[in-house]
PDB file of N, CA, C and O in Angstrom:
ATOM      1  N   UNK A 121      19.378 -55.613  30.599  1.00  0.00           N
ATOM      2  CA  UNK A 121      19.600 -56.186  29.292  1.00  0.00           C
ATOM      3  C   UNK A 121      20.392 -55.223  28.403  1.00  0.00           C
ATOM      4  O   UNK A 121      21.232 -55.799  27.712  1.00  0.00           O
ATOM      5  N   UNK A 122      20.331 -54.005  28.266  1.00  0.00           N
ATOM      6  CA  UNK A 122      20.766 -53.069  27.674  1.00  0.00           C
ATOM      7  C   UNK A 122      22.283 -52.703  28.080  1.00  0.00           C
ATOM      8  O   UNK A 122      22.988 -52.343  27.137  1.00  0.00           O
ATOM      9  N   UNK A 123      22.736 -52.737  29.047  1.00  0.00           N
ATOM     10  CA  UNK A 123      23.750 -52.961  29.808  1.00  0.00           C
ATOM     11  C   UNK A 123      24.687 -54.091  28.902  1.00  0.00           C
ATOM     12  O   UNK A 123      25.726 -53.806  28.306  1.00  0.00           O
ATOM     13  N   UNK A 124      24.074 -55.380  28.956  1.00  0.00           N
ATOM     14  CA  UNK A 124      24.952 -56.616  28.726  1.00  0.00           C
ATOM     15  C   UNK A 124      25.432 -56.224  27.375  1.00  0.00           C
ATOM     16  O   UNK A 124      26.599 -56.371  27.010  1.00  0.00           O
ATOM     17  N   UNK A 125      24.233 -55.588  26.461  1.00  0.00           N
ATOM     18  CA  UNK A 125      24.563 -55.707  25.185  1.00  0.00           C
ATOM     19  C   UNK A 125      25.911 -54.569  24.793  1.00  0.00           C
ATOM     20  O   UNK A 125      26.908 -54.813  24.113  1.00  0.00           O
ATOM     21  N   UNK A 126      25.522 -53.250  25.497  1.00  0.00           N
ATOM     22  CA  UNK A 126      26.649 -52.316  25.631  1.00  0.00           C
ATOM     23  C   UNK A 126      27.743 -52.856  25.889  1.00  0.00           C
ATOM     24  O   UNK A 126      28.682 -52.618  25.130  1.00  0.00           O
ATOM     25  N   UNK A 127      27.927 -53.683  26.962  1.00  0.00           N
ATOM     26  CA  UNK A 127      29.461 -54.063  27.269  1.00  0.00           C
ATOM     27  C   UNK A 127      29.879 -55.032  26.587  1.00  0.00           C
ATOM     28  O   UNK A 127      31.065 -55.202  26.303  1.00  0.00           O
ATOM     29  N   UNK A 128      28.782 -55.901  26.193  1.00  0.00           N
ATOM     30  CA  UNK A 128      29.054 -57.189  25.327  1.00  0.00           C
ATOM     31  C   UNK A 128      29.734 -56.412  23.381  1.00  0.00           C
ATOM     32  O   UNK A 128      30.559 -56.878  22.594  1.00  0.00           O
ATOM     33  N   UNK A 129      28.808 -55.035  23.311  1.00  0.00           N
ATOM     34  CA  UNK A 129      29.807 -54.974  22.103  1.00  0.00           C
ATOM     35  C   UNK A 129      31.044 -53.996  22.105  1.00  0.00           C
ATOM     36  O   UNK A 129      31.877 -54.052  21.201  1.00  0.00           O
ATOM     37  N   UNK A 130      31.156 -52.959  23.308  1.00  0.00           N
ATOM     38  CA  UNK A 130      32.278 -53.014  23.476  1.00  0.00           C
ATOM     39  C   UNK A 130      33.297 -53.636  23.686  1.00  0.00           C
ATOM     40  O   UNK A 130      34.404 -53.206  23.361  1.00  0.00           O
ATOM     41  N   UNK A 131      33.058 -55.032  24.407  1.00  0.00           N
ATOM     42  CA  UNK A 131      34.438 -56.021  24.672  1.00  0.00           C
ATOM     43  C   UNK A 131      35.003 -55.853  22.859  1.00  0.00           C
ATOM     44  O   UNK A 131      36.088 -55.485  22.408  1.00  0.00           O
ATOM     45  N   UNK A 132      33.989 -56.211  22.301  1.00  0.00           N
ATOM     46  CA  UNK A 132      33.612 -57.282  21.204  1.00  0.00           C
ATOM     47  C   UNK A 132      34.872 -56.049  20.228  1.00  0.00           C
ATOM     48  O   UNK A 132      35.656 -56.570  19.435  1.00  0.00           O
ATOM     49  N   UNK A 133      34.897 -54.451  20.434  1.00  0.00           N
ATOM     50  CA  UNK A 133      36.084 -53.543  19.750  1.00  0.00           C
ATOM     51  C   UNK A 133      37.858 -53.730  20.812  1.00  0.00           C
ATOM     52  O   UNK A 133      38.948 -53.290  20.446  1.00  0.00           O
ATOM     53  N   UNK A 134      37.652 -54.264  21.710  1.00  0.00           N
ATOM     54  CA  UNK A 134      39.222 -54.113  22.330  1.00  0.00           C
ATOM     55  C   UNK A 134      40.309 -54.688  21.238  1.00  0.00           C
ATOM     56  O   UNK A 134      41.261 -54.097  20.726  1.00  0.00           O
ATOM     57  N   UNK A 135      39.833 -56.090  21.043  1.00  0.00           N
ATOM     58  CA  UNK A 135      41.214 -56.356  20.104  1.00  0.00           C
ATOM     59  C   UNK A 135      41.196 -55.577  18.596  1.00  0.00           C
ATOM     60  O   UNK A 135      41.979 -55.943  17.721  1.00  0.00           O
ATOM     61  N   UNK A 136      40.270 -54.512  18.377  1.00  0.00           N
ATOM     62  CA  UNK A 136      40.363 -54.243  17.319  1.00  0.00           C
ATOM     63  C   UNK A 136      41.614 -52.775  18.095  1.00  0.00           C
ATOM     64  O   UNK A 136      42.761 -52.489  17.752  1.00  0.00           O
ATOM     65  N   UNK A 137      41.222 -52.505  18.578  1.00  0.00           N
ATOM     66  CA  UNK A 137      41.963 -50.760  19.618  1.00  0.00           C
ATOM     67  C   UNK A 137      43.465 -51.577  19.805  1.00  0.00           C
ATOM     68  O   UNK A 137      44.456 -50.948  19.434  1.00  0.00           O
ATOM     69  N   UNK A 138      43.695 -53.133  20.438  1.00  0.00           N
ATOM     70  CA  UNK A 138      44.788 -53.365  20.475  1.00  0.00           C
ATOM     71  C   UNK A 138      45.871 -53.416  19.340  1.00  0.00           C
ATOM     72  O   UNK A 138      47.075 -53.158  19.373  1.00  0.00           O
ATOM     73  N   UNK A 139      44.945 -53.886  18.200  1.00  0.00           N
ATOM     74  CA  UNK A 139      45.837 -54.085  16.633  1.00  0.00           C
ATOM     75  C   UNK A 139      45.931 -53.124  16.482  1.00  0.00           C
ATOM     76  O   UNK A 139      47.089 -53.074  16.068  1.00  0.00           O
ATOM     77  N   UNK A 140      45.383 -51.620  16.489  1.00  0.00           N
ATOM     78  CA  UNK A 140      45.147 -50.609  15.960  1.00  0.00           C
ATOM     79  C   UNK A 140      47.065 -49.869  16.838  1.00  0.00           C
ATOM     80  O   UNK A 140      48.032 -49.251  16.391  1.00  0.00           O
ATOM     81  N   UNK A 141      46.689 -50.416  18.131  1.00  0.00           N
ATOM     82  CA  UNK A 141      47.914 -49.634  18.636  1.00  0.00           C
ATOM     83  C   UNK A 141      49.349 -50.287  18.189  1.00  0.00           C
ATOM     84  O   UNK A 141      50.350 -49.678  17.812  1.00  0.00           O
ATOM     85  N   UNK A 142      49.234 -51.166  18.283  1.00  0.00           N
ATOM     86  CA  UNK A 142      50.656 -52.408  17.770  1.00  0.00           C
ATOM     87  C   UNK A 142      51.219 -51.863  16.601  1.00  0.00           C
ATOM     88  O   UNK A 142      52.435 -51.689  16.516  1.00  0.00           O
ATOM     89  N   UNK A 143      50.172 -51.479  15.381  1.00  0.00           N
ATOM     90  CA  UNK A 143      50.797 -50.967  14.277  1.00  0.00           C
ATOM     91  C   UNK A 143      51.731 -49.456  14.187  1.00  0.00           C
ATOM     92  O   UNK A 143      52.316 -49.017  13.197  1.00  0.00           O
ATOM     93  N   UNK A 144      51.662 -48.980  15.277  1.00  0.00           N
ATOM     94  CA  UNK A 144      52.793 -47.378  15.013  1.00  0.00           C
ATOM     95  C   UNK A 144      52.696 -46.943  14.025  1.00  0.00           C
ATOM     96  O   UNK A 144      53.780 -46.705  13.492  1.00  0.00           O
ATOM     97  N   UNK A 145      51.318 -46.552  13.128  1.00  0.00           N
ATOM     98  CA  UNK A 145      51.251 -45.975  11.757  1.00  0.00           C
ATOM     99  C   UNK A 145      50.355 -44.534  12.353  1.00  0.00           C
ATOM    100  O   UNK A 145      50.029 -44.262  13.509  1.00  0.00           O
ATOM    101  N   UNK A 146      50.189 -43.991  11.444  1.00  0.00           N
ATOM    102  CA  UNK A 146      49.604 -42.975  11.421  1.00  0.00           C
ATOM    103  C   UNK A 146      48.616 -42.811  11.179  1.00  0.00           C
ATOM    104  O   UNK A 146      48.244 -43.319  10.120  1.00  0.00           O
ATOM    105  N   UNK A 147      47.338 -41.813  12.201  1.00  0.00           N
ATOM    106  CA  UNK A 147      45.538 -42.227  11.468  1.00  0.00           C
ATOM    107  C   UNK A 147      45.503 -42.194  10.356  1.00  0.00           C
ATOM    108  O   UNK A 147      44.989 -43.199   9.864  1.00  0.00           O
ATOM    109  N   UNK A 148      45.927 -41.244   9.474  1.00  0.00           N
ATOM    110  CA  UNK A 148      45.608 -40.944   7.878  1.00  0.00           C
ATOM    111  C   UNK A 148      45.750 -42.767   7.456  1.00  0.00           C
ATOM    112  O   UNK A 148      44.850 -43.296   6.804  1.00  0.00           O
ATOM    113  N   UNK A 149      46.755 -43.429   7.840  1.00  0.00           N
ATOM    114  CA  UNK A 149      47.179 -44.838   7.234  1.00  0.00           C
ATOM    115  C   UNK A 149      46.530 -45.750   7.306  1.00  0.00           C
ATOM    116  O   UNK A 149      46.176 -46.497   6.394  1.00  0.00           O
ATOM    117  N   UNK A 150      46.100 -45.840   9.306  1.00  0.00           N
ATOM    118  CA  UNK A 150      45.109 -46.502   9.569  1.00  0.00           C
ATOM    119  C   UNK A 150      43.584 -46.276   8.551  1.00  0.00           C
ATOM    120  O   UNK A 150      42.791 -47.123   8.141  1.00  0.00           O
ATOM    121  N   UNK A 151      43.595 -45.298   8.440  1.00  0.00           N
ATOM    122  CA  UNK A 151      41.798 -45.190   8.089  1.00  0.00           C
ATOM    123  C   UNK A 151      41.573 -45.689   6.850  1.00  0.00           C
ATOM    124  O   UNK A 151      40.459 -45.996   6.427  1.00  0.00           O
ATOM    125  N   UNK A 152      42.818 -45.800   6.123  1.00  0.00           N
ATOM    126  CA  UNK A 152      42.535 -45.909   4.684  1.00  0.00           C
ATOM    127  C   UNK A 152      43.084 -47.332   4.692  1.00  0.00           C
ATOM    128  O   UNK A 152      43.970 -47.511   3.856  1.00  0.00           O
ATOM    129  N   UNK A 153      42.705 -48.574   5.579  1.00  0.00           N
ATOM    130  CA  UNK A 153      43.198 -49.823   5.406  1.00  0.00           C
ATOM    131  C   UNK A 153      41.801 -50.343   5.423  1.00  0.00           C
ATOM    132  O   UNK A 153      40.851 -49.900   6.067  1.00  0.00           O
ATOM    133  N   UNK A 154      41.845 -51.545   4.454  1.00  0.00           N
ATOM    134  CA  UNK A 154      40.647 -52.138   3.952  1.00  0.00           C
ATOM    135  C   UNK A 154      40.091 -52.874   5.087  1.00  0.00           C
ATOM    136  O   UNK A 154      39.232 -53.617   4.612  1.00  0.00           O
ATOM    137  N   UNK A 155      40.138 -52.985   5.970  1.00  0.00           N
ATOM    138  CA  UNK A 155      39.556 -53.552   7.484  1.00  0.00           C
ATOM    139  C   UNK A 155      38.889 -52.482   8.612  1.00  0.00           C
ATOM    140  O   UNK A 155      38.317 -52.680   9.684  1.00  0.00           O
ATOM    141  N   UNK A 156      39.206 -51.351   7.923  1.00  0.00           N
ATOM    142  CA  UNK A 156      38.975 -50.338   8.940  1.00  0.00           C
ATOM    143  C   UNK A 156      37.400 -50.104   8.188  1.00  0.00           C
ATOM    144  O   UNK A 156      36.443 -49.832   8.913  1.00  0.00           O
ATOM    145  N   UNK A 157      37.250 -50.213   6.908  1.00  0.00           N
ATOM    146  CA  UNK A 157      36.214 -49.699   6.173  1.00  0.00           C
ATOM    147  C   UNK A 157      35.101 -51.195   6.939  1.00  0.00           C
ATOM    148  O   UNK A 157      34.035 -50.643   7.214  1.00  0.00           O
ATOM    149  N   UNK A 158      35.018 -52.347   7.238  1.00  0.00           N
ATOM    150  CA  UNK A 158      34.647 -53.317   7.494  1.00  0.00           C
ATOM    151  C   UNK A 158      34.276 -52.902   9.019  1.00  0.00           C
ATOM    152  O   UNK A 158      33.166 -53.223   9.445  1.00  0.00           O
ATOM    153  N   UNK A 159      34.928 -52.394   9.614  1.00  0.00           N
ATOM    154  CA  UNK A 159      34.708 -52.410  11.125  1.00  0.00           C
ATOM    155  C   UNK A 159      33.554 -51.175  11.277  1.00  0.00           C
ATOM    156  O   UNK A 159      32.519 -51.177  11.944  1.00  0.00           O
ATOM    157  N   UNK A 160      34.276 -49.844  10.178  1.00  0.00           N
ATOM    158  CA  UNK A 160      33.381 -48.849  10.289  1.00  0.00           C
ATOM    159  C   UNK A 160      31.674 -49.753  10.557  1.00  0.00           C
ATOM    160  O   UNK A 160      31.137 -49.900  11.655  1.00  0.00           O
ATOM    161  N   UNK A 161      31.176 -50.193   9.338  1.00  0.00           N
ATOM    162  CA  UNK A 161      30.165 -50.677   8.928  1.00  0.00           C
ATOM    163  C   UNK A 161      29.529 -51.732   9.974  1.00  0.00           C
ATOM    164  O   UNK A 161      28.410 -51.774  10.485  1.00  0.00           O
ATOM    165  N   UNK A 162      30.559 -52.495  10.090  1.00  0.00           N
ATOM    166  CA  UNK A 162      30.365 -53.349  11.536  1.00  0.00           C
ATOM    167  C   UNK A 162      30.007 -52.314  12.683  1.00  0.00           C
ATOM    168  O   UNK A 162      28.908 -52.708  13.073  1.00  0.00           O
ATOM    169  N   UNK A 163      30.254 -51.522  13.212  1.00  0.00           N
ATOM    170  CA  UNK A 163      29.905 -50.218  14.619  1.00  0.00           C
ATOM    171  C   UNK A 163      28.368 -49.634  14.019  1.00  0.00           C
ATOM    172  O   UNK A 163      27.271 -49.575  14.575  1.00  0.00           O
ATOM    173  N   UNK A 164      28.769 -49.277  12.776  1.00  0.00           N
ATOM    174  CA  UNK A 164      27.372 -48.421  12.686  1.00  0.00           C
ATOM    175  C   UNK A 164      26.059 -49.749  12.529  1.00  0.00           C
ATOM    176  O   UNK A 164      24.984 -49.612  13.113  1.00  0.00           O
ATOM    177  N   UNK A 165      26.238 -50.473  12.024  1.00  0.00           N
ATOM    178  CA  UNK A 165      25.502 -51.753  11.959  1.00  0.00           C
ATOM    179  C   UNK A 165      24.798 -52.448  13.591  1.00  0.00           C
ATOM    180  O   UNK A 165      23.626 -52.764  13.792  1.00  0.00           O
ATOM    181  N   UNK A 166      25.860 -52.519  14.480  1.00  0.00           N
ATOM    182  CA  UNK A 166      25.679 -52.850  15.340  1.00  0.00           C
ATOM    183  C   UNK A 166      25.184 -51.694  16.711  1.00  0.00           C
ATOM    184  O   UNK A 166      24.781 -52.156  17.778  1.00  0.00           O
ATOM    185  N   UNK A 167      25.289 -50.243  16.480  1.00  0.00           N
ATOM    186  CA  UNK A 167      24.723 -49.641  16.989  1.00  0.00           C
ATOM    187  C   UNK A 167      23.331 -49.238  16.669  1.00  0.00           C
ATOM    188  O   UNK A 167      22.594 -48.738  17.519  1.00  0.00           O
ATOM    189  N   UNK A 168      22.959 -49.465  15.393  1.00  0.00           N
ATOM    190  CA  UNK A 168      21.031 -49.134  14.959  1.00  0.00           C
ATOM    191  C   UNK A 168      20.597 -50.553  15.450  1.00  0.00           C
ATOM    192  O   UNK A 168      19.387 -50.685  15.638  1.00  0.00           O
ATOM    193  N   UNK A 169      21.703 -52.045  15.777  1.00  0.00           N
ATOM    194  CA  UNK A 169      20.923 -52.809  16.690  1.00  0.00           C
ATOM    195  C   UNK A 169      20.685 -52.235  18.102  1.00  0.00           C
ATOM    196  O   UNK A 169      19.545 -52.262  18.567  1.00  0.00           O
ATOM    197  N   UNK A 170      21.520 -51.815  18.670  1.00  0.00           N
ATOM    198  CA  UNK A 170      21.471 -51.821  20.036  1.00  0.00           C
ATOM    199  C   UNK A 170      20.374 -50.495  20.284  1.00  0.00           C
ATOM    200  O   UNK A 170      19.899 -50.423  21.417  1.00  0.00           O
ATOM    201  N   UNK A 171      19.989 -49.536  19.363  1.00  0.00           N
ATOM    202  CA  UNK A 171      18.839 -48.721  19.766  1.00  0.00           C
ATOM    203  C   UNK A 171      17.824 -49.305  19.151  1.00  0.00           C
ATOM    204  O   UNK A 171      16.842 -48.570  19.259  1.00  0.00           O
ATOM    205  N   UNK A 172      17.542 -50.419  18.465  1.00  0.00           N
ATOM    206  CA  UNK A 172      16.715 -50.441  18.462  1.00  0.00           C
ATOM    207  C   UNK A 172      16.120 -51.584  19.239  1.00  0.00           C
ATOM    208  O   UNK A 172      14.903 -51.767  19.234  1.00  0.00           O
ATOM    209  N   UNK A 173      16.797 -52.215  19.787  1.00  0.00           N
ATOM    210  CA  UNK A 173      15.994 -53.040  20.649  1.00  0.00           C
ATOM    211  C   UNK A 173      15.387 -53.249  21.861  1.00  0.00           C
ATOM    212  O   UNK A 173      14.670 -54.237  22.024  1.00  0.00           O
ATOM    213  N   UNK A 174      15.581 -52.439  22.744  1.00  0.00           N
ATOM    214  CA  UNK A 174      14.699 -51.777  23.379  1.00  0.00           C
ATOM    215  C   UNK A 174      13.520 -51.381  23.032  1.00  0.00           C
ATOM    216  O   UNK A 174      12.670 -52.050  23.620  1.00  0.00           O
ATOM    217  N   UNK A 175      13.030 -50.516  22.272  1.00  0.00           N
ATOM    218  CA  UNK A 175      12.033 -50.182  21.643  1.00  0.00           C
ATOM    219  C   UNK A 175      11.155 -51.397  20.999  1.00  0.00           C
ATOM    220  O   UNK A 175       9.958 -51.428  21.287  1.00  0.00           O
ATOM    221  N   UNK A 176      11.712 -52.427  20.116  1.00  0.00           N
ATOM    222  CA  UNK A 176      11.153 -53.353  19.309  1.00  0.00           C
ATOM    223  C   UNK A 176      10.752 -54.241  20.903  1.00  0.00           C
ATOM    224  O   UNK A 176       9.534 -54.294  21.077  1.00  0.00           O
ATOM    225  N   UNK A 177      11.651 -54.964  22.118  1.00  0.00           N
ATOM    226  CA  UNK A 177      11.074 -55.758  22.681  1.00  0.00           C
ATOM    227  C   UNK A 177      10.037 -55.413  24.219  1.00  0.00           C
ATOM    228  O   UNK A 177       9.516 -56.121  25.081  1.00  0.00           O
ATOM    229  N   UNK A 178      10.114 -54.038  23.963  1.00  0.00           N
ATOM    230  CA  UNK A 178       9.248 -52.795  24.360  1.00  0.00           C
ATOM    231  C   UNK A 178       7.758 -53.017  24.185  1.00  0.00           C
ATOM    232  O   UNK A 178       6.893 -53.078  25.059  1.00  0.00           O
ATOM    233  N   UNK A 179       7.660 -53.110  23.054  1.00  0.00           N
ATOM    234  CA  UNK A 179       6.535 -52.791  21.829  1.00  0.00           C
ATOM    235  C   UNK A 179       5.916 -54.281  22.022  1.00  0.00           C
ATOM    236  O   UNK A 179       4.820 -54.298  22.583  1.00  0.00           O
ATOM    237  N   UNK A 180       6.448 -55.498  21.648  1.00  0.00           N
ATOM    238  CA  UNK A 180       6.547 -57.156  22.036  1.00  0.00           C
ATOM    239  C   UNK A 180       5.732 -57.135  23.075  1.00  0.00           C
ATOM    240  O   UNK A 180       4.612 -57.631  22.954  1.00  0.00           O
ATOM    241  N   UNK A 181       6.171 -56.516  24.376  1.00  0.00           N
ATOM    242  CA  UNK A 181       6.079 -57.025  25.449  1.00  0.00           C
ATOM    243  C   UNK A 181       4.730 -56.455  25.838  1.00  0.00           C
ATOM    244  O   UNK A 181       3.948 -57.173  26.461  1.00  0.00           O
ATOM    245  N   UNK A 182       4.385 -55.144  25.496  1.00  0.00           N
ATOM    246  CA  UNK A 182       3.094 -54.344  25.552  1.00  0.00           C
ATOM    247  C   UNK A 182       1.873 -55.171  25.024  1.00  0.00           C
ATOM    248  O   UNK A 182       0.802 -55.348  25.604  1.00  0.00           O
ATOM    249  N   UNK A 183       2.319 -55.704  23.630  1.00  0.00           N
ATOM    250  CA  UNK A 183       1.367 -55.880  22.552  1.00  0.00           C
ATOM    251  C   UNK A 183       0.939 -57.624  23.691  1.00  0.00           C
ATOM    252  O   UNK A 183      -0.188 -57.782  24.161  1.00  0.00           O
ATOM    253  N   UNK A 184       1.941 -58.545  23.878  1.00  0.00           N
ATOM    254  CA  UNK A 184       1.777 -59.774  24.244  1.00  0.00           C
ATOM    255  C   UNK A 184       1.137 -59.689  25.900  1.00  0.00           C
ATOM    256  O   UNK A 184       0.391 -60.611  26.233  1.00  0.00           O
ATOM    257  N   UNK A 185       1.439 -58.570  26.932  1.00  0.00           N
ATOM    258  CA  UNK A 185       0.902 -58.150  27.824  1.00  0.00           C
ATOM    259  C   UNK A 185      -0.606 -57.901  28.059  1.00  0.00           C
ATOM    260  O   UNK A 185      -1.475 -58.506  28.685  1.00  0.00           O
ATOM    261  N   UNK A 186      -0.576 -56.638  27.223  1.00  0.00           N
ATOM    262  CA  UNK A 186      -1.545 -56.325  26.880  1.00  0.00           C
ATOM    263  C   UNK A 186      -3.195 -56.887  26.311  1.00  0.00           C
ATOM    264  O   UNK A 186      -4.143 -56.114  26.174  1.00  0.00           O
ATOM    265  N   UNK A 187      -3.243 -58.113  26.086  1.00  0.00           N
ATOM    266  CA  UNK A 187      -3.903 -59.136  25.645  1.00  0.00           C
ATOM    267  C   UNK A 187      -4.853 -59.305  26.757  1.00  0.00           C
ATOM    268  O   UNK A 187      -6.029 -58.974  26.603  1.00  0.00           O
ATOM    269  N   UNK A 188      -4.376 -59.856  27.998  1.00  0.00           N
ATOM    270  CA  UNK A 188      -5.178 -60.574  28.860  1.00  0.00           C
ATOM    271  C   UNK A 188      -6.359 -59.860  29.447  1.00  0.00           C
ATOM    272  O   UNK A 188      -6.283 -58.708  29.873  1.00  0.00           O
ATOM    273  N   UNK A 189      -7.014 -60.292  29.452  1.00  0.00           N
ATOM    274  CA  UNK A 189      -8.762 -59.247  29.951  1.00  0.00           C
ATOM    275  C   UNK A 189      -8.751 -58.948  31.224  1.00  0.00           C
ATOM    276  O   UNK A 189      -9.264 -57.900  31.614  1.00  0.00           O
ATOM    277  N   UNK A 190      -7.929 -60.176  32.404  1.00  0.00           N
ATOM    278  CA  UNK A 190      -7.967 -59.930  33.658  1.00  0.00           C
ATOM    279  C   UNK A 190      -6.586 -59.123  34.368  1.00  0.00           C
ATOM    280  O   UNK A 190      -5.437 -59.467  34.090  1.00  0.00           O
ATOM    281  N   UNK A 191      -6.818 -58.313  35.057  1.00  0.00           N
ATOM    282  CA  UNK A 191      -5.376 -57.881  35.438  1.00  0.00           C
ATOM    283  C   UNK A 191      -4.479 -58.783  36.757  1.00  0.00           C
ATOM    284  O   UNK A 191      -4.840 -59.008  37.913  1.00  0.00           O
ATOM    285  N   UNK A 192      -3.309 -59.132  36.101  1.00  0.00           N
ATOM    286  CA  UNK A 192      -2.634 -59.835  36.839  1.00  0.00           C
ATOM    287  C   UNK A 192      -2.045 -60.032  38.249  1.00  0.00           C
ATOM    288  O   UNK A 192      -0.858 -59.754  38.080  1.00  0.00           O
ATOM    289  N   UNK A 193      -2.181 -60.299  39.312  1.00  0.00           N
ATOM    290  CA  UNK A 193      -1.630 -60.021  40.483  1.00  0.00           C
ATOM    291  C   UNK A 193      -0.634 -61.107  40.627  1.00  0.00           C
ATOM    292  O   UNK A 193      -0.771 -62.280  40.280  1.00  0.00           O
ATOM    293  N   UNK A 194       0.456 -60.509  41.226  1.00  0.00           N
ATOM    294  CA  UNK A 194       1.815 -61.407  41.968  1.00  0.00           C
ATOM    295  C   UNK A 194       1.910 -61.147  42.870  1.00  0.00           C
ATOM    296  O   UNK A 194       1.625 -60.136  43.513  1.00  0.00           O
ATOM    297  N   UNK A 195       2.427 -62.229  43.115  1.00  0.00           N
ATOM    298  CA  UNK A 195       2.698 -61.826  45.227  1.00  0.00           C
ATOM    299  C   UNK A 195       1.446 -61.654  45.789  1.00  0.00           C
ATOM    300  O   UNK A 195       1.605 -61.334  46.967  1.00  0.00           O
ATOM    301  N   UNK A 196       0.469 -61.707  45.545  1.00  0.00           N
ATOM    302  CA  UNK A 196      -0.562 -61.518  46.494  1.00  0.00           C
ATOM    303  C   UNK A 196      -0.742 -62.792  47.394  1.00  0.00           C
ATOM    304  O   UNK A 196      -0.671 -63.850  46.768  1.00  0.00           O
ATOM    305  N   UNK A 197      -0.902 -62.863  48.370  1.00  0.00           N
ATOM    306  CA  UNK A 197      -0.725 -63.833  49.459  1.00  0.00           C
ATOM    307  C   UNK A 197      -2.106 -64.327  50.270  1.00  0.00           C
ATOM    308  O   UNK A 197      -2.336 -65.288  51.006  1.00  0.00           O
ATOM    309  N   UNK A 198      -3.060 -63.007  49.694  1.00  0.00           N
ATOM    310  CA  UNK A 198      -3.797 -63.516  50.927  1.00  0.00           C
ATOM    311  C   UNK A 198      -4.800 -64.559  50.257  1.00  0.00           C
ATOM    312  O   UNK A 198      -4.862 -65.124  49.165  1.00  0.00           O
ATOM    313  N   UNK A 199      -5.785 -64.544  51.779  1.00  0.00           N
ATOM    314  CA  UNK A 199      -6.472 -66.157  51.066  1.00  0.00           C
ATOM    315  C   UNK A 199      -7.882 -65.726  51.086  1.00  0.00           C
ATOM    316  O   UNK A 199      -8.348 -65.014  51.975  1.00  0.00           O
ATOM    317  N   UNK A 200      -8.596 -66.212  50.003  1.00  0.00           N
ATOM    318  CA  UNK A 200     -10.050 -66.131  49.808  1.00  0.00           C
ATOM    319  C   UNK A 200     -11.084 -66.819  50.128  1.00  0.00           C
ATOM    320  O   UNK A 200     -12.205 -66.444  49.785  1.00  0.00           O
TER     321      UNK A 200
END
């Protein structure tokens, strides 16, 4: 799951790296364009998602697990 989301928000910067190259300006120029300040915020935004969710459906899964009185067996096959 952690995987999908990594690559899913890297795809999610390519066309920003492609516009970025098309323009032939200079970083100082780039950085100070009112879309760059938007994207900043967009990355840092979207990276305190991606650490934190692990942890939050971590925590979910313990708490909703954790509940049942009997311990669960799978796959067990044999017969009683």
């Amino acid at each position: 799951m952690a995987n999908t989301l990594i690559l899913a928000y890297t795809g999610g910067t390519v066309p920003l790296l492609l516009l970025l190259m098309s323009y032939g300006q200079s970083f100082s120029q780039l950085i100070n364009l009112d879309f760059m300040a938007s994207e900043v915020v967009r990355a840092f935004t979207g990276s305190i998602g991606l650490l934190l969710t692990i942890p939050i459906t971590t925590v979910a899964a313990g708490m909703l697990m954790g509940n049942s009185k009997q311990p669960r067996r799978y796959g067990s096959s044999r017969a009683r």
